[in-house]
mmCIF file with all atom_site columns, C-alpha atoms in Angstrom:
data_model
loop_
_atom_site.group_PDB
_atom_site.id
_atom_site.type_symbol
_atom_site.label_atom_id
_atom_site.label_alt_id
_atom_site.label_comp_id
_atom_site.label_asym_id
_atom_site.label_entity_id
_atom_site.label_seq_id
_atom_site.pdbx_PDB_ins_code
_atom_site.Cartn_x
_atom_site.Cartn_y
_atom_site.Cartn_z
_atom_site.occupancy
_atom_site.B_iso_or_equiv
_atom_site.pdbx_formal_charge
_atom_site.auth_seq_id
_atom_site.auth_comp_id
_atom_site.auth_asym_id
_atom_site.auth_atom_id
_atom_site.pdbx_PDB_model_num
ATOM 1   C CA . MET A 1 1   ? 25.868 -7.983  -32.349 1.00 0.00 ? 11  MET A CA 1
ATOM 2   C CA . ALA A 1 2   ? 22.529 -6.974  -30.822 1.00 0.00 ? 12  ALA A CA 1
ATOM 3   C CA . THR A 1 3   ? 19.550 -9.257  -31.172 1.00 0.00 ? 13  THR A CA 1
ATOM 4   C CA . ILE A 1 4   ? 16.500 -7.733  -32.848 1.00 0.00 ? 14  ILE A CA 1
ATOM 5   C CA . TYR A 1 5   ? 12.995 -8.769  -31.862 1.00 0.00 ? 15  TYR A CA 1
ATOM 6   C CA . LEU A 1 6   ? 9.701  -8.001  -33.553 1.00 0.00 ? 16  LEU A CA 1
ATOM 7   C CA . PHE A 1 7   ? 6.696  -7.402  -31.337 1.00 0.00 ? 17  PHE A CA 1
ATOM 8   C CA . GLY A 1 8   ? 3.135  -7.692  -32.556 1.00 0.00 ? 18  GLY A CA 1
ATOM 9   C CA . VAL A 1 9   ? 1.197  -4.579  -31.693 1.00 0.00 ? 19  VAL A CA 1
ATOM 10  C CA . LYS A 1 10  ? -2.461 -4.782  -30.768 1.00 0.00 ? 20  LYS A CA 1
ATOM 11  C CA . GLY A 1 11  ? -4.440 -3.125  -33.518 1.00 0.00 ? 21  GLY A CA 1
ATOM 12  C CA . GLY A 1 12  ? -1.932 -4.074  -36.208 1.00 0.00 ? 22  GLY A CA 1
ATOM 13  C CA . GLY A 1 13  ? 1.637  -3.263  -37.044 1.00 0.00 ? 23  GLY A CA 1
ATOM 14  C CA . TRP A 1 14  ? 4.982  -4.251  -35.619 1.00 0.00 ? 24  TRP A CA 1
ATOM 15  C CA . LYS A 1 15  ? 7.494  -2.725  -33.278 1.00 0.00 ? 25  LYS A CA 1
ATOM 16  C CA . MET A 1 16  ? 11.108 -3.442  -33.994 1.00 0.00 ? 26  MET A CA 1
ATOM 17  C CA . GLY A 1 17  ? 13.883 -3.550  -31.475 1.00 0.00 ? 27  GLY A CA 1
ATOM 18  C CA . LYS A 1 18  ? 14.662 -4.622  -27.978 1.00 0.00 ? 28  LYS A CA 1
ATOM 19  C CA . ILE A 1 19  ? 13.689 -2.522  -24.978 1.00 0.00 ? 29  ILE A CA 1
ATOM 20  C CA . THR A 1 20  ? 16.669 -1.070  -23.108 1.00 0.00 ? 30  THR A CA 1
ATOM 21  C CA . VAL A 1 21  ? 17.023 0.817   -19.862 1.00 0.00 ? 31  VAL A CA 1
ATOM 22  C CA . PHE A 1 22  ? 17.696 3.892   -22.042 1.00 0.00 ? 32  PHE A CA 1
ATOM 23  C CA . ASP A 1 23  ? 14.228 3.572   -23.612 1.00 0.00 ? 33  ASP A CA 1
ATOM 24  C CA . VAL A 1 24  ? 12.665 3.381   -20.154 1.00 0.00 ? 34  VAL A CA 1
ATOM 25  C CA . ALA A 1 25  ? 14.692 6.397   -19.018 1.00 0.00 ? 35  ALA A CA 1
ATOM 26  C CA . LYS A 1 26  ? 13.521 8.406   -22.033 1.00 0.00 ? 36  LYS A CA 1
ATOM 27  C CA . TYR A 1 27  ? 9.930  7.460   -21.256 1.00 0.00 ? 37  TYR A CA 1
ATOM 28  C CA . PHE A 1 28  ? 10.271 8.893   -17.732 1.00 0.00 ? 38  PHE A CA 1
ATOM 29  C CA . LEU A 1 29  ? 12.073 11.982  -19.031 1.00 0.00 ? 39  LEU A CA 1
ATOM 30  C CA . THR A 1 30  ? 9.110  12.703  -21.323 1.00 0.00 ? 40  THR A CA 1
ATOM 31  C CA . ARG A 1 31  ? 6.741  12.622  -18.328 1.00 0.00 ? 41  ARG A CA 1
ATOM 32  C CA . VAL A 1 32  ? 8.427  15.515  -16.500 1.00 0.00 ? 42  VAL A CA 1
ATOM 33  C CA . ASP A 1 33  ? 6.352  18.703  -16.471 1.00 0.00 ? 43  ASP A CA 1
ATOM 34  C CA . GLN A 1 34  ? 9.137  21.255  -16.636 1.00 0.00 ? 44  GLN A CA 1
ATOM 35  C CA . GLY A 1 35  ? 6.595  24.060  -17.035 1.00 0.00 ? 45  GLY A CA 1
ATOM 36  C CA . ALA A 1 36  ? 5.296  23.233  -13.559 1.00 0.00 ? 46  ALA A CA 1
ATOM 37  C CA . GLY A 1 37  ? 8.812  23.298  -12.129 1.00 0.00 ? 47  GLY A CA 1
ATOM 38  C CA . SER A 1 38  ? 9.341  19.524  -12.097 1.00 0.00 ? 48  SER A CA 1
ATOM 39  C CA . VAL A 1 39  ? 12.809 18.174  -12.792 1.00 0.00 ? 49  VAL A CA 1
ATOM 40  C CA . MET A 1 40  ? 14.401 14.793  -13.329 1.00 0.00 ? 50  MET A CA 1
ATOM 41  C CA . THR A 1 41  ? 17.769 14.221  -11.738 1.00 0.00 ? 51  THR A CA 1
ATOM 42  C CA . HIS A 1 42  ? 20.046 11.309  -12.420 1.00 0.00 ? 52  HIS A CA 1
ATOM 43  C CA . LEU A 1 43  ? 19.346 9.832   -8.971  1.00 0.00 ? 53  LEU A CA 1
ATOM 44  C CA . LYS A 1 44  ? 15.578 9.956   -9.450  1.00 0.00 ? 54  LYS A CA 1
ATOM 45  C CA . LEU A 1 45  ? 15.826 8.518   -12.967 1.00 0.00 ? 55  LEU A CA 1
ATOM 46  C CA . GLN A 1 46  ? 17.808 5.531   -11.650 1.00 0.00 ? 56  GLN A CA 1
ATOM 47  C CA . LYS A 1 47  ? 15.155 4.759   -9.057  1.00 0.00 ? 57  LYS A CA 1
ATOM 48  C CA . LEU A 1 48  ? 12.261 5.072   -11.512 1.00 0.00 ? 58  LEU A CA 1
ATOM 49  C CA . CYS A 1 49  ? 13.962 2.693   -13.960 1.00 0.00 ? 59  CYS A CA 1
ATOM 50  C CA . TYR A 1 50  ? 14.604 0.278   -11.098 1.00 0.00 ? 60  TYR A CA 1
ATOM 51  C CA . TYR A 1 51  ? 10.944 0.330   -10.068 1.00 0.00 ? 61  TYR A CA 1
ATOM 52  C CA . ALA A 1 52  ? 9.882  -0.103  -13.698 1.00 0.00 ? 62  ALA A CA 1
ATOM 53  C CA . GLN A 1 53  ? 11.993 -3.258  -13.902 1.00 0.00 ? 63  GLN A CA 1
ATOM 54  C CA . ALA A 1 54  ? 10.676 -4.536  -10.555 1.00 0.00 ? 64  ALA A CA 1
ATOM 55  C CA . TRP A 1 55  ? 6.992  -4.005  -11.298 1.00 0.00 ? 65  TRP A CA 1
ATOM 56  C CA . HIS A 1 56  ? 7.313  -5.332  -14.848 1.00 0.00 ? 66  HIS A CA 1
ATOM 57  C CA . LEU A 1 57  ? 8.717  -8.521  -13.319 1.00 0.00 ? 67  LEU A CA 1
ATOM 58  C CA . VAL A 1 58  ? 5.743  -8.706  -10.947 1.00 0.00 ? 68  VAL A CA 1
ATOM 59  C CA . PHE A 1 59  ? 3.072  -8.156  -13.593 1.00 0.00 ? 69  PHE A CA 1
ATOM 60  C CA . THR A 1 60  ? 4.558  -10.123 -16.504 1.00 0.00 ? 70  THR A CA 1
ATOM 61  C CA . GLY A 1 61  ? 7.077  -12.500 -14.946 1.00 0.00 ? 71  GLY A CA 1
ATOM 62  C CA . LYS A 1 62  ? 9.735  -11.167 -17.343 1.00 0.00 ? 72  LYS A CA 1
ATOM 63  C CA . PRO A 1 63  ? 12.316 -8.393  -17.180 1.00 0.00 ? 73  PRO A CA 1
ATOM 64  C CA . LEU A 1 64  ? 11.514 -5.253  -19.164 1.00 0.00 ? 74  LEU A CA 1
ATOM 65  C CA . PHE A 1 65  ? 15.145 -4.826  -20.216 1.00 0.00 ? 75  PHE A CA 1
ATOM 66  C CA . GLU A 1 66  ? 18.427 -6.732  -19.884 1.00 0.00 ? 76  GLU A CA 1
ATOM 67  C CA . GLU A 1 67  ? 20.562 -4.182  -18.062 1.00 0.00 ? 77  GLU A CA 1
ATOM 68  C CA . GLN A 1 68  ? 21.090 -4.957  -14.390 1.00 0.00 ? 78  GLN A CA 1
ATOM 69  C CA . PHE A 1 69  ? 21.030 -2.897  -11.214 1.00 0.00 ? 79  PHE A CA 1
ATOM 70  C CA . GLU A 1 70  ? 23.744 -2.888  -8.591  1.00 0.00 ? 80  GLU A CA 1
ATOM 71  C CA . ALA A 1 71  ? 23.442 -2.050  -4.886  1.00 0.00 ? 81  ALA A CA 1
ATOM 72  C CA . TRP A 1 72  ? 25.352 1.237   -4.847  1.00 0.00 ? 82  TRP A CA 1
ATOM 73  C CA . THR A 1 73  ? 25.562 3.520   -1.823  1.00 0.00 ? 83  THR A CA 1
ATOM 74  C CA . HIS A 1 74  ? 22.643 5.710   -2.901  1.00 0.00 ? 84  HIS A CA 1
ATOM 75  C CA . GLY A 1 75  ? 20.373 2.808   -3.837  1.00 0.00 ? 85  GLY A CA 1
ATOM 76  C CA . PRO A 1 76  ? 19.918 0.714   -6.960  1.00 0.00 ? 86  PRO A CA 1
ATOM 77  C CA . VAL A 1 77  ? 21.965 1.930   -9.924  1.00 0.00 ? 87  VAL A CA 1
ATOM 78  C CA . CYS A 1 78  ? 22.192 0.614   -13.459 1.00 0.00 ? 88  CYS A CA 1
ATOM 79  C CA . PRO A 1 79  ? 25.847 1.244   -14.385 1.00 0.00 ? 89  PRO A CA 1
ATOM 80  C CA . ALA A 1 80  ? 25.067 1.616   -18.106 1.00 0.00 ? 90  ALA A CA 1
ATOM 81  C CA . LEU A 1 81  ? 22.466 4.288   -17.334 1.00 0.00 ? 91  LEU A CA 1
ATOM 82  C CA . TRP A 1 82  ? 24.853 5.973   -14.891 1.00 0.00 ? 92  TRP A CA 1
ATOM 83  C CA . HIS A 1 83  ? 27.514 6.257   -17.603 1.00 0.00 ? 93  HIS A CA 1
ATOM 84  C CA . GLU A 1 84  ? 24.968 7.680   -20.050 1.00 0.00 ? 94  GLU A CA 1
ATOM 85  C CA . TYR A 1 85  ? 23.876 10.531  -17.769 1.00 0.00 ? 95  TYR A CA 1
ATOM 86  C CA . LYS A 1 86  ? 26.844 11.036  -15.415 1.00 0.00 ? 96  LYS A CA 1
ATOM 87  C CA . GLY A 1 87  ? 27.722 14.257  -17.199 1.00 0.00 ? 97  GLY A CA 1
ATOM 88  C CA . CYS A 1 88  ? 24.516 15.814  -15.859 1.00 0.00 ? 98  CYS A CA 1
ATOM 89  C CA . GLY A 1 89  ? 25.751 15.508  -12.287 1.00 0.00 ? 99  GLY A CA 1
ATOM 90  C CA . TYR A 1 90  ? 23.057 16.853  -9.977  1.00 0.00 ? 100 TYR A CA 1
ATOM 91  C CA . GLN A 1 91  ? 21.525 19.040  -12.694 1.00 0.00 ? 101 GLN A CA 1
ATOM 92  C CA . PRO A 1 92  ? 18.142 18.269  -14.256 1.00 0.00 ? 102 PRO A CA 1
ATOM 93  C CA . ILE A 1 93  ? 18.260 15.980  -17.280 1.00 0.00 ? 103 ILE A CA 1
ATOM 94  C CA . PRO A 1 94  ? 16.543 17.524  -20.311 1.00 0.00 ? 104 PRO A CA 1
ATOM 95  C CA . LYS A 1 95  ? 13.674 15.856  -22.140 1.00 0.00 ? 105 LYS A CA 1
ATOM 96  C CA . PRO A 1 96  ? 14.727 13.832  -25.189 1.00 0.00 ? 106 PRO A CA 1
ATOM 97  C CA . ASP A 1 97  ? 13.864 15.209  -28.610 1.00 0.00 ? 107 ASP A CA 1
ATOM 98  C CA . ASN A 1 98  ? 11.596 13.259  -30.947 1.00 0.00 ? 108 ASN A CA 1
ATOM 99  C CA . PHE A 1 99  ? 10.871 10.370  -28.588 1.00 0.00 ? 109 PHE A CA 1
ATOM 100 C CA . ASP A 1 100 ? 7.572  8.558   -29.080 1.00 0.00 ? 110 ASP A CA 1
ATOM 101 C CA . PRO A 1 101 ? 7.052  5.821   -26.465 1.00 0.00 ? 111 PRO A CA 1
ATOM 102 C CA . SER A 1 102 ? 4.228  4.252   -28.495 1.00 0.00 ? 112 SER A CA 1
ATOM 103 C CA . THR A 1 103 ? 6.742  3.216   -31.164 1.00 0.00 ? 113 THR A CA 1
ATOM 104 C CA . ILE A 1 104 ? 8.875  1.336   -28.641 1.00 0.00 ? 114 ILE A CA 1
ATOM 105 C CA . PHE A 1 105 ? 6.625  -0.098  -25.949 1.00 0.00 ? 115 PHE A CA 1
ATOM 106 C CA . THR A 1 106 ? 3.582  -2.318  -26.131 1.00 0.00 ? 116 THR A CA 1
ATOM 107 C CA . LYS A 1 107 ? 0.305  -1.184  -24.597 1.00 0.00 ? 117 LYS A CA 1
ATOM 108 C CA . GLU A 1 108 ? 0.907  -3.458  -21.586 1.00 0.00 ? 118 GLU A CA 1
ATOM 109 C CA . GLN A 1 109 ? 4.418  -2.081  -21.068 1.00 0.00 ? 119 GLN A CA 1
ATOM 110 C CA . LEU A 1 110 ? 3.126  1.499   -21.267 1.00 0.00 ? 120 LEU A CA 1
ATOM 111 C CA . GLU A 1 111 ? 0.430  0.700   -18.704 1.00 0.00 ? 121 GLU A CA 1
ATOM 112 C CA . ILE A 1 112 ? 3.072  -0.606  -16.295 1.00 0.00 ? 122 ILE A CA 1
ATOM 113 C CA . LEU A 1 113 ? 5.344  2.395   -16.906 1.00 0.00 ? 123 LEU A CA 1
ATOM 114 C CA . ASP A 1 114 ? 2.389  4.743   -16.349 1.00 0.00 ? 124 ASP A CA 1
ATOM 115 C CA . GLU A 1 115 ? 1.607  2.986   -13.056 1.00 0.00 ? 125 GLU A CA 1
ATOM 116 C CA . VAL A 1 116 ? 5.226  3.316   -11.935 1.00 0.00 ? 126 VAL A CA 1
ATOM 117 C CA . TRP A 1 117 ? 5.192  7.012   -12.843 1.00 0.00 ? 127 TRP A CA 1
ATOM 118 C CA . ASN A 1 118 ? 1.898  7.554   -11.014 1.00 0.00 ? 128 ASN A CA 1
ATOM 119 C CA . ALA A 1 119 ? 3.164  5.739   -7.911  1.00 0.00 ? 129 ALA A CA 1
ATOM 120 C CA . TYR A 1 120 ? 6.735  7.094   -7.716  1.00 0.00 ? 130 TYR A CA 1
ATOM 121 C CA . GLY A 1 121 ? 7.086  10.058  -10.082 1.00 0.00 ? 131 GLY A CA 1
ATOM 122 C CA . GLN A 1 122 ? 5.711  12.537  -7.554  1.00 0.00 ? 132 GLN A CA 1
ATOM 123 C CA . PHE A 1 123 ? 8.581  11.916  -5.124  1.00 0.00 ? 133 PHE A CA 1
ATOM 124 C CA . ASP A 1 124 ? 11.987 13.533  -5.133  1.00 0.00 ? 134 ASP A CA 1
ATOM 125 C CA . ALA A 1 125 ? 15.212 11.604  -5.587  1.00 0.00 ? 135 ALA A CA 1
ATOM 126 C CA . LYS A 1 126 ? 16.199 11.505  -1.920  1.00 0.00 ? 136 LYS A CA 1
ATOM 127 C CA . TYR A 1 127 ? 12.819 10.115  -0.889  1.00 0.00 ? 137 TYR A CA 1
ATOM 128 C CA . LEU A 1 128 ? 13.136 7.351   -3.514  1.00 0.00 ? 138 LEU A CA 1
ATOM 129 C CA . GLU A 1 129 ? 16.694 6.645   -2.355  1.00 0.00 ? 139 GLU A CA 1
ATOM 130 C CA . GLU A 1 130 ? 15.517 6.241   1.231   1.00 0.00 ? 140 GLU A CA 1
ATOM 131 C CA . LEU A 1 131 ? 12.625 4.055   0.090   1.00 0.00 ? 141 LEU A CA 1
ATOM 132 C CA . THR A 1 132 ? 14.945 1.648   -1.734  1.00 0.00 ? 142 THR A CA 1
ATOM 133 C CA . HIS A 1 133 ? 17.214 1.564   1.320   1.00 0.00 ? 143 HIS A CA 1
ATOM 134 C CA . GLN A 1 134 ? 14.322 0.128   3.326   1.00 0.00 ? 144 GLN A CA 1
ATOM 135 C CA . GLU A 1 135 ? 13.549 -2.578  0.771   1.00 0.00 ? 145 GLU A CA 1
ATOM 136 C CA . GLU A 1 136 ? 14.923 -6.098  0.826   1.00 0.00 ? 146 GLU A CA 1
ATOM 137 C CA . PRO A 1 137 ? 16.388 -6.410  -2.707  1.00 0.00 ? 147 PRO A CA 1
ATOM 138 C CA . TRP A 1 138 ? 18.852 -3.542  -2.227  1.00 0.00 ? 148 TRP A CA 1
ATOM 139 C CA . ARG A 1 139 ? 19.586 -4.452  1.396   1.00 0.00 ? 149 ARG A CA 1
ATOM 140 C CA . LYS A 1 140 ? 20.295 -8.113  0.625   1.00 0.00 ? 150 LYS A CA 1
ATOM 141 C CA . ALA A 1 141 ? 22.481 -7.235  -2.348  1.00 0.00 ? 151 ALA A CA 1
ATOM 142 C CA . ARG A 1 142 ? 24.489 -4.871  -0.146  1.00 0.00 ? 152 ARG A CA 1
ATOM 143 C CA . GLY A 1 143 ? 25.232 -7.795  2.173   1.00 0.00 ? 153 GLY A CA 1
ATOM 144 C CA . SER A 1 144 ? 27.810 -6.815  4.777   1.00 0.00 ? 154 SER A CA 1
ATOM 145 C CA . CYS A 1 145 ? 28.826 -3.573  3.032   1.00 0.00 ? 155 CYS A CA 1
ATOM 146 C CA . LEU A 1 146 ? 28.926 -0.631  5.389   1.00 0.00 ? 156 LEU A CA 1
ATOM 147 C CA . PRO A 1 147 ? 26.917 2.550   4.727   1.00 0.00 ? 157 PRO A CA 1
ATOM 148 C CA . GLY A 1 148 ? 28.851 4.681   2.264   1.00 0.00 ? 158 GLY A CA 1
ATOM 149 C CA . GLU A 1 149 ? 31.048 1.763   1.193   1.00 0.00 ? 159 GLU A CA 1
ATOM 150 C CA . ALA A 1 150 ? 31.303 1.097   -2.539  1.00 0.00 ? 160 ALA A CA 1
ATOM 151 C CA . CYS A 1 151 ? 29.385 -1.965  -3.681  1.00 0.00 ? 161 CYS A CA 1
ATOM 152 C CA . ASN A 1 152 ? 28.697 -3.331  -7.133  1.00 0.00 ? 162 ASN A CA 1
ATOM 153 C CA . ASN A 1 153 ? 26.748 -6.454  -6.127  1.00 0.00 ? 163 ASN A CA 1
ATOM 154 C CA . ILE A 1 154 ? 23.945 -7.182  -8.566  1.00 0.00 ? 164 ILE A CA 1
ATOM 155 C CA . ILE A 1 155 ? 20.385 -6.912  -7.301  1.00 0.00 ? 165 ILE A CA 1
ATOM 156 C CA . SER A 1 156 ? 18.733 -10.225 -8.150  1.00 0.00 ? 166 SER A CA 1
ATOM 157 C CA . LEU A 1 157 ? 15.762 -10.152 -10.526 1.00 0.00 ? 167 LEU A CA 1
ATOM 158 C CA . LYS A 1 158 ? 14.363 -13.153 -8.677  1.00 0.00 ? 168 LYS A CA 1
ATOM 159 C CA . LEU A 1 159 ? 14.510 -11.330 -5.360  1.00 0.00 ? 169 LEU A CA 1
ATOM 160 C CA . MET A 1 160 ? 12.994 -8.191  -6.921  1.00 0.00 ? 170 MET A CA 1
ATOM 161 C CA . LYS A 1 161 ? 10.074 -10.182 -8.272  1.00 0.00 ? 171 LYS A CA 1
ATOM 162 C CA . GLU A 1 162 ? 9.511  -12.026 -4.984  1.00 0.00 ? 172 GLU A CA 1
ATOM 163 C CA . TYR A 1 163 ? 9.750  -8.915  -2.807  1.00 0.00 ? 173 TYR A CA 1
ATOM 164 C CA . TYR A 1 164 ? 7.492  -6.642  -4.883  1.00 0.00 ? 174 TYR A CA 1
ATOM 165 C CA . SER A 1 165 ? 4.999  -9.454  -5.507  1.00 0.00 ? 175 SER A CA 1
ATOM 166 C CA . GLN A 1 166 ? 4.706  -9.814  -1.745  1.00 0.00 ? 176 GLN A CA 1
ATOM 167 C CA . LEU A 1 167 ? 4.034  -6.078  -1.411  1.00 0.00 ? 177 LEU A CA 1
ATOM 168 C CA . LEU A 1 168 ? 1.193  -6.434  -3.885  1.00 0.00 ? 178 LEU A CA 1
ATOM 169 C CA . GLU A 1 169 ? -0.249 -9.401  -1.991  1.00 0.00 ? 179 GLU A CA 1
ATOM 170 C CA . ASP A 1 170 ? -0.053 -7.520  1.319   1.00 0.00 ? 180 ASP A CA 1
ATOM 171 C CA . GLU A 1 171 ? -2.296 -4.699  0.037   1.00 0.00 ? 181 GLU A CA 1
#
């Protein structure tokens, strides 16, 4: 049985529920400007959700959601999210209907998600894949796995927080 949490919302009211990787994915899907020719592929969505988790850890010290990422061949992948959208293949994922991020996320969470979108949303999936391949959390989780070799090693939240915190300090 899922645990339900109530979050106090600044300005009054309550938000009910627990943030999931699916909520974060829907947030990013709502940001796509399809009218301008932008698309969201499964690969890009995985990387954006990964960066949302990483930067939320840096700024709050806590994970944004419980689902974990594994060090797959094409970069960090959340298996639950992969199963949800695998039917899309390489095709663009459509925007969700009737999704209002303000009913799910706190103001602080939305600010972090907006920052992730502003920093990474402009890039295509292959660029984000290559970026994660250069970063320590994915590389360490891959261990001695060869390029192209299947790997389901979990990418450590602790390592994510340490690595991305260091990037922030180096700026």
